[in-house]
XYZ file of C-alpha atoms in Angstrom:
446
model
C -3.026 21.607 6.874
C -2.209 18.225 5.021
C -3.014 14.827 6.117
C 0.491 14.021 7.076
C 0.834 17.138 9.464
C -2.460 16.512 11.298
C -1.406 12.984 11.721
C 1.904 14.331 13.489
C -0.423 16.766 16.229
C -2.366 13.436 17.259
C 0.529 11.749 18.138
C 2.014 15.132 19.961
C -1.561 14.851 21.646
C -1.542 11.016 22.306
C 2.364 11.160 23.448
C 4.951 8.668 22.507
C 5.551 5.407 24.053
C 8.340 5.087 26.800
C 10.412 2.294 24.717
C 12.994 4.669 23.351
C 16.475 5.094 24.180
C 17.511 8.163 22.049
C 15.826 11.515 22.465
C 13.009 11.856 19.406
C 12.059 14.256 17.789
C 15.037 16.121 16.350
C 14.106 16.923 12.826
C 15.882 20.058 12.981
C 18.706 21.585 15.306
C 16.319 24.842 14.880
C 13.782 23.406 16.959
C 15.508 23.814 20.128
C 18.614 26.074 19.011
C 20.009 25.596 22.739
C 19.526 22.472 23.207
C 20.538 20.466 19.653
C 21.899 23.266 17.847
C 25.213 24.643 17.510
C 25.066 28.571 18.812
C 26.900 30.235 16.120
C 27.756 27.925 12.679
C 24.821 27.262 10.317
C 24.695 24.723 7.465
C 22.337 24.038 4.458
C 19.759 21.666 5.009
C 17.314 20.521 2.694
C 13.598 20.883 4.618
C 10.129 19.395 3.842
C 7.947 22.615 3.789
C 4.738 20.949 3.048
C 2.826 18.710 0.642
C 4.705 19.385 -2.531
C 7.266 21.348 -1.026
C 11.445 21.067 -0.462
C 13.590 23.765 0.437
C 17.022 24.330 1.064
C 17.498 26.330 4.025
C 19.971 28.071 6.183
C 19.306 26.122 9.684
C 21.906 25.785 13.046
C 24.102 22.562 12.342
C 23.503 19.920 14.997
C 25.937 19.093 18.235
C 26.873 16.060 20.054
C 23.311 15.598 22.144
C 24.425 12.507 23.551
C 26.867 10.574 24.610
C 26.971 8.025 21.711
C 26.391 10.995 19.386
C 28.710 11.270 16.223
C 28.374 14.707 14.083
C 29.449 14.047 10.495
C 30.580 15.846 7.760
C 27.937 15.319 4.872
C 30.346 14.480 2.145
C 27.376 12.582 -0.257
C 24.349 11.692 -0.301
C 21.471 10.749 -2.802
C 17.580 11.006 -3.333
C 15.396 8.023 -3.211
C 12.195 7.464 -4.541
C 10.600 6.702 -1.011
C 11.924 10.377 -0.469
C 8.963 11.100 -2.932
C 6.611 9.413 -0.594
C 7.034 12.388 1.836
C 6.848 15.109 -1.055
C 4.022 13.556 -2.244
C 2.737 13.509 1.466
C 2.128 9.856 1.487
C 3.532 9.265 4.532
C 2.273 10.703 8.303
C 3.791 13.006 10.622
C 5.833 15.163 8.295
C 5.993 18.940 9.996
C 7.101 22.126 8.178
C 11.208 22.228 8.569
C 12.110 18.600 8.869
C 15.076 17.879 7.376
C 14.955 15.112 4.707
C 17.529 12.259 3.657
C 18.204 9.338 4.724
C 21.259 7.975 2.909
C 24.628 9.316 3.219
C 28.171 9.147 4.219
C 30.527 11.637 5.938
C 33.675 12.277 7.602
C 33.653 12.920 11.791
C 33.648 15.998 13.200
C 32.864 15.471 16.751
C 32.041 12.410 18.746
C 30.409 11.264 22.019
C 32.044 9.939 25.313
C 30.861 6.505 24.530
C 32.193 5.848 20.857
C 35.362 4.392 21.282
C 35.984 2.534 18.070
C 35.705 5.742 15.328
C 37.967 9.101 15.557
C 38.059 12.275 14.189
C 38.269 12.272 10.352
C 37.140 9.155 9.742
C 35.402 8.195 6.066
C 32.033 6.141 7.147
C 28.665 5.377 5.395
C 25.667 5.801 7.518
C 22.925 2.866 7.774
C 19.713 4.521 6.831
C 17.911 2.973 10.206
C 19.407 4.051 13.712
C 19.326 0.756 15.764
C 20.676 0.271 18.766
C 22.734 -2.556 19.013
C 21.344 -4.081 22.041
C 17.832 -5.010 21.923
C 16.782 -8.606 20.456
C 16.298 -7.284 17.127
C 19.909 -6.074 16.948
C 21.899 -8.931 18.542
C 20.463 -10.485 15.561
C 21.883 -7.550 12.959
C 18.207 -7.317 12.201
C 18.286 -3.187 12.558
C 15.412 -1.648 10.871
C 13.266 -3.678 14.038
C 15.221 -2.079 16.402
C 13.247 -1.849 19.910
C 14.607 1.414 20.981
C 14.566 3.904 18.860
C 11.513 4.713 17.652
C 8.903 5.648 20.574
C 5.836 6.576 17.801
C 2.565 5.433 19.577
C 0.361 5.734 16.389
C 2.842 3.323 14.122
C 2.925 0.991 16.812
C -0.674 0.511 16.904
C -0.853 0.606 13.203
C 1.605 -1.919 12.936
C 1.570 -4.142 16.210
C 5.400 -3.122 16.736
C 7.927 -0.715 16.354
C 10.575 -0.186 12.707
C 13.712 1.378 13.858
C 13.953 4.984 14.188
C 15.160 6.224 10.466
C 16.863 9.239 9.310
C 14.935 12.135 7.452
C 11.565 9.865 7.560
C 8.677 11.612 9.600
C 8.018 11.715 12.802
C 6.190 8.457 12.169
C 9.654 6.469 12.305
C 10.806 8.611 15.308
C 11.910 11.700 14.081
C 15.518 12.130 13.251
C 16.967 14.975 11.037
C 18.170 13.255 7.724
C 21.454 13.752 5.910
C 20.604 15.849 2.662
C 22.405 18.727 4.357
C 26.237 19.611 4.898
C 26.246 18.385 8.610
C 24.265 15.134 10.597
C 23.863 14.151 14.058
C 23.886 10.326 14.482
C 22.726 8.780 17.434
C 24.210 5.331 18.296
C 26.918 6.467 15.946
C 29.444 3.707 17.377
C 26.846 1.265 15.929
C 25.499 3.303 13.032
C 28.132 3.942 11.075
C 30.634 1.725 8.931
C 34.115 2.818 8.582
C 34.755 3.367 4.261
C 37.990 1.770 3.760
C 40.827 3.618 1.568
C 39.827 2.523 -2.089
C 36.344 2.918 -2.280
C 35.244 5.803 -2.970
C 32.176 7.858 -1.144
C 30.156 8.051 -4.640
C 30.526 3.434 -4.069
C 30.229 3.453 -0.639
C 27.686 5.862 0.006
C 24.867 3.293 -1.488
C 25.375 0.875 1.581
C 23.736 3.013 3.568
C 20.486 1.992 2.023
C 19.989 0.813 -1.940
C 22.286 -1.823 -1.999
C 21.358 -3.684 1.172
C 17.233 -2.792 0.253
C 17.745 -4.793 -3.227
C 19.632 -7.345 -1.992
C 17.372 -7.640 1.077
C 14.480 -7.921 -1.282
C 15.952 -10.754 -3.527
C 17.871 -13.140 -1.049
C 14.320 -12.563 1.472
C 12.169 -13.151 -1.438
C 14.086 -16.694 -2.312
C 15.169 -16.042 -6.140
C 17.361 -19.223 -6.618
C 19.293 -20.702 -9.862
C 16.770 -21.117 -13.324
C 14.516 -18.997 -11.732
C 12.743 -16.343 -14.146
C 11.990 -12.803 -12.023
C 9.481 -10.247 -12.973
C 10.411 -6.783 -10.761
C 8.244 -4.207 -10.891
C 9.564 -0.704 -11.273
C 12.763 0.586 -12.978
C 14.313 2.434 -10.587
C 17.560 1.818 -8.523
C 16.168 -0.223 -6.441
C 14.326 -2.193 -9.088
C 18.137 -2.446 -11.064
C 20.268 -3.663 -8.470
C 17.331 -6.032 -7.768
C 17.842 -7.410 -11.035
C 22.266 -7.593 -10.583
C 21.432 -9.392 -7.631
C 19.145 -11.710 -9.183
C 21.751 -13.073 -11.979
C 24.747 -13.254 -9.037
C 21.554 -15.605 -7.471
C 21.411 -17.500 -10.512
C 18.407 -16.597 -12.486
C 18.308 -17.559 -15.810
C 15.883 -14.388 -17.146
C 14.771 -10.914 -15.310
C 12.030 -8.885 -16.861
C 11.464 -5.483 -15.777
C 7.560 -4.125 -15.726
C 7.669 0.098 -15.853
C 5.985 2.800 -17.978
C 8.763 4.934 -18.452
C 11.154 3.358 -21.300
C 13.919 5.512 -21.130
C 13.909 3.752 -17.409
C 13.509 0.550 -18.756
C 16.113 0.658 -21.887
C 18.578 2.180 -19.353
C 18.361 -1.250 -17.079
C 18.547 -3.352 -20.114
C 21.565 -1.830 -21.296
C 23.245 -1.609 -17.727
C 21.858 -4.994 -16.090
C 21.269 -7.116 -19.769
C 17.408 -7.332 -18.238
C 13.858 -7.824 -20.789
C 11.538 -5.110 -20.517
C 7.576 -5.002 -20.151
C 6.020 -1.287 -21.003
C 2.593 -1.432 -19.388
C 2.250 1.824 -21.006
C 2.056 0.342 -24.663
C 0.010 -2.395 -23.553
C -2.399 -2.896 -26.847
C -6.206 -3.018 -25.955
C -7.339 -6.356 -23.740
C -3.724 -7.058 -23.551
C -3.071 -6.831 -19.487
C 0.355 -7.141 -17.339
C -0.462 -10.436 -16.421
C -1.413 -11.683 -19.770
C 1.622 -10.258 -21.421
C 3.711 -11.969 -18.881
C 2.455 -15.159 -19.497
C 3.141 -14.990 -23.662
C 6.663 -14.317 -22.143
C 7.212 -16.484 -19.982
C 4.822 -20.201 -20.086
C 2.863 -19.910 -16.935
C 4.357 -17.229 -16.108
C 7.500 -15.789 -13.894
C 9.016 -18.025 -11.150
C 9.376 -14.926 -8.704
C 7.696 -11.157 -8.792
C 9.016 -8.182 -6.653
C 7.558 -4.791 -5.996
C 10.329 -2.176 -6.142
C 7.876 0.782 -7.023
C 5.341 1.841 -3.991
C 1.626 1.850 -3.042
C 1.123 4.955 -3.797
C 0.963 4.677 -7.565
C -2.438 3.802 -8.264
C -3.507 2.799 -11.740
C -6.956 2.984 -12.203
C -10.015 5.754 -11.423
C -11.267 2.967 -8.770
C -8.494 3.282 -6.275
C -7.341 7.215 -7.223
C -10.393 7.580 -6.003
C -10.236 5.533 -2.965
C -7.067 6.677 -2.079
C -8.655 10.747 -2.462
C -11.418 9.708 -0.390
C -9.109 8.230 2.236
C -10.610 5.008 1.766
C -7.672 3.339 1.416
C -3.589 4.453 1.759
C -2.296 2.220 -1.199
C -3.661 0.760 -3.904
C -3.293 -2.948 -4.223
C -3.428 -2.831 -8.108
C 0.394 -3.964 -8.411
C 0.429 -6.892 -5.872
C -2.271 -8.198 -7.480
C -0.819 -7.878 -10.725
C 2.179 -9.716 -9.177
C 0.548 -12.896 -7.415
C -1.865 -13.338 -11.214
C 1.237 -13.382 -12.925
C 3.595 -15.610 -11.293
C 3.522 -19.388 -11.737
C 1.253 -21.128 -9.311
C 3.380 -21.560 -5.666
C 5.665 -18.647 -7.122
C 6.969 -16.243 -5.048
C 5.978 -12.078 -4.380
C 8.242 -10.017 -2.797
C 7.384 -6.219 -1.640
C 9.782 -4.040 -0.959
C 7.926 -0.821 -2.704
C 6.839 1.539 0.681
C 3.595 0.391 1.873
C 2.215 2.522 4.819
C -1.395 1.561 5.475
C -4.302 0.045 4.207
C -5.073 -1.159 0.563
C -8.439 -2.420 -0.973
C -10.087 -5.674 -3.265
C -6.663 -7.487 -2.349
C -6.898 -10.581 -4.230
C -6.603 -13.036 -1.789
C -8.161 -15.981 -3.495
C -5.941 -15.991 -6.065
C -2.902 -16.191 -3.378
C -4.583 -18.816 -1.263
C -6.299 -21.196 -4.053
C -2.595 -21.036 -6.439
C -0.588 -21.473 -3.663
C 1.286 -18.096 -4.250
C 4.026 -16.937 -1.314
C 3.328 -13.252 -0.071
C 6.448 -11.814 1.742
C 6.551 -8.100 3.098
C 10.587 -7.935 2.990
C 9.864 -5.205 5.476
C 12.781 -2.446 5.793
C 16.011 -4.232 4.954
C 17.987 -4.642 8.015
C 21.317 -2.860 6.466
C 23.495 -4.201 9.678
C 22.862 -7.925 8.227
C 24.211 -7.090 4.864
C 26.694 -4.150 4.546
C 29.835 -5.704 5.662
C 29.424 -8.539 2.914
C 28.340 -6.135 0.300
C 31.073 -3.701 0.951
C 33.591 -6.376 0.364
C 31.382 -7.317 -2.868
C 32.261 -3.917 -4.113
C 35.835 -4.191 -3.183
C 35.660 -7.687 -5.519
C 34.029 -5.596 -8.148
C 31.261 -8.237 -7.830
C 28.484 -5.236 -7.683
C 29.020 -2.045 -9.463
C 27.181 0.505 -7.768
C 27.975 3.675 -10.212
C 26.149 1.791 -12.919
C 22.998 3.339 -11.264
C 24.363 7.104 -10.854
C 22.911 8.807 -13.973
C 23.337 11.897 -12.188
C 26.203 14.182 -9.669
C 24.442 17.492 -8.289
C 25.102 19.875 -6.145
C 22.821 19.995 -2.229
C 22.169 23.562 -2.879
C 19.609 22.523 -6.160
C 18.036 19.599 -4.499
C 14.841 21.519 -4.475
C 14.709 21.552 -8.392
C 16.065 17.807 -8.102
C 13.499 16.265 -6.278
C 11.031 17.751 -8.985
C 13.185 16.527 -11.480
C 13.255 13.207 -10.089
C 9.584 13.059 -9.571
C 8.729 13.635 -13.049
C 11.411 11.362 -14.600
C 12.949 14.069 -16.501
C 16.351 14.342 -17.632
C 16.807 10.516 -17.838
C 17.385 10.668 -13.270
C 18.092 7.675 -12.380
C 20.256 7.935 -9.413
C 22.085 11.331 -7.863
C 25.043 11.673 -5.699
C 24.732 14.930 -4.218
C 27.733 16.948 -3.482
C 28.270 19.052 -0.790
C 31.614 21.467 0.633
C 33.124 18.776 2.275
C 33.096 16.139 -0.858
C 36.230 14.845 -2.507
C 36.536 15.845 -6.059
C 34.545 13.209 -8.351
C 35.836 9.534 -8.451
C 37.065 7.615 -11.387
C 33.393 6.645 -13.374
C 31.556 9.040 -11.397
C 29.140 11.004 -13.621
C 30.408 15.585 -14.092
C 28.400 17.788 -12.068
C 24.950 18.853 -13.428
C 24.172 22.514 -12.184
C 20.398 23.610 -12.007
């Protein structure tokens, strides 16, 4: 038994908390066949097995549970690389058959009593957290807070409060089957779900549901202004539309700090961004020091779009083994050394726990501004960024390297976790999908 699964029988043994408003719990119709499941139809389903382990599986597709229920048809959906978190079995509560995904956009099947304002057929994106749209958190469109969906009694005291429940994310954030499958229940769907408008396609709109608001999120919360030069840390999606986002903000240079080059030559080509390969780094030569020959003093801004799970040195693989610590602090460090003194560090990388020799002098005696972005609340944003795409002001097919089918995610996610193939970003196809949109990358069979 992994880490992650014994973490998800203390909380069965502690119980949840009685904040929640939505039954939790339903990774997988299969769980209770009678009571989420539909009796006769199946669907594919793409299931965390255990550490290291994704399968697609035949399981029961889900039914209206309750009465603000909406049952879509999966027509995309994508990987992320805080989907790798839960292969990798860095985050709790995971248990064998939970169904993984937490971006995607569908068409409406079937609908509760209580959501007036979508029908039947409908195109809609999903928002990646399941808020409520009651509480305090969500009167403010501040939805990945929500109050009352997410009832986990070991987060909470983790944490001192509750994230929103979130789709195909543990246990840990509620437990909510996720959408890399051909069918998804969502609960609060009246809320949860924005209607796609004729025009923009699902392989555009589908990146709403998460990516787009999580970069923007990350460079609007982290204060990147005009002149300013921004460092971002990681290559990946997240770390690319960080760096559109930045220019639209008015910086006047973005550097991005990776190992991979492929990753980092195809930003530069896509997003016109300078590229740091810590990789290559010559001896003595460190991030920080290399930053500062770039840049005098240093970048204005840093932000973590990688994770804490990526630990550089022996020191904290170690730690992190021994389950000393649950993420290294090796890149925020690297962050608040290089920026210029009373510069600003953003993280929006997945940080779950506890990290060690956090180098809190260096924040404290330079002045340096430390801001967890936290989960981007995706109700604040989408509207403006769907219009944004409708402009053509964002481009969000600039990141798709990649259009696959759901039945190969399996071989995907390994794909994806070793960088191979050039991966950037997938849309993943199911049944129900429209043929490919203008710009959108041919299907890659596995």
């Amino acid at each position: 038994m992994s880490l992650t699964q014994a973490a998800a029988l203390v909380e069965k043994f502690i119980g949840h908390k009685d904040n929640a408003d939505t039954e939790q719990d339903i990774t997988n119709p299969a769980r209770d066949r009678a009571k989420y499941g539909h009796p006769t139809e199946t669907m594919k389903a793409l299931c965390w097995m255990g550490k290291g382990d994704v399968k697609v599986k035949e399981v029961p597709r889900p039914i209206v549970v309750e009465d603000r229920d909406v049952i879509l048809e999966v027509t995309g959906s994508t990987v992320c690389g805080s989907d790798l978190h839960l292969l990798h079995g860095s985050v709790v509560q995971m248990e064998s058959g939970d169904i993984l995904g937490h971006e995607f956009c569908g068409r409406v099947k079937e609908k509760g009593s209580k959501v007036p304002n979508l029908n039947v057929g409908d195109r809609v994106v999903a928002s990646f957290q399941i808020a409520c749209g009651d509480c305090m958190y969500c009167k403010k469109k501040l939805s990945s807070q929500c109050e009352r969906t997410n009832s986990n009694k070991m987060e909470y005291a983790m944490y001192g409060g509750h994230t929103a429940g979130m789709f195909g994310y543990s246990h840990f954030t509620g437990g909510f089957a996720g959408g890399q499958a051909e069918y998804v229940r969502v609960p609060f769907g009246d809320v949860n779900l924005l209607k796609i408008p004729d025009g923009v396609p699902d392989e555009k709109a589908l990146f709403l549901s998460d990516v787009l608001s999580t970069s923007y999120n990350c460079v609007v919360d982290t204060g990147v202004k005009k002149g300013d030069v921004v460092a971002i840390w990681g290559a990946g999606p997240i770390g690319q539309m960080c760096a559109d986002y930045a220019f639209i903000e008015g910086a006047s240079r973005v550097i991005m700090v990776d190992s991979v080059q492929w990753r980092l030559d195809f930003v530069a080509e896509k997003s016109g961004t300078e590229s740091l390969n810590f990789a290559t780094l010559k001896s003595g030569e460190t991030v920080t020091s290399k930053l500062k020959e770039m840049v005098h003093e240093g970048p204005d801004v840093a932000l973590e779009c990688a994770a804490g799970e990526y630990a550089k040195s022996y020191a904290h693989k170690i730690e992190m083994a021994l389950g000393a610590e649950t993420d290294t602090s090796e890149l925020v460090n690297e962050m608040i050394t290089s920026v210029k003194s009373f510069g600003r560090c953003g993280i929006t990388g997945v940080y779950v726990g506890y990290c060690n020799h956090f180098n809190i002098g260096s924040l404290m005696e330079r002045g340096v501004r430390l801001i967890g972005n936290g989960q981007a609340p995706v109700h604040l944003y989408w509207e403006k960024l769907l219009q944004w795409i409708q402009e053509e002001k964002i481009e969000p097919l600039k990141m798709v390297s990649h259009r696959v089918r759901v039945d190969d995610l399996e071989k995907v996610y390994h794909i994806f976790d070793a960088k191979q193939d050039h991966m950037q970003k997938v849309y993943v196809e199911t049944k129900f999908s429209d043929p490919p949109a203008k710009g959108s990358p041919a299907l890659t069979t596995y």
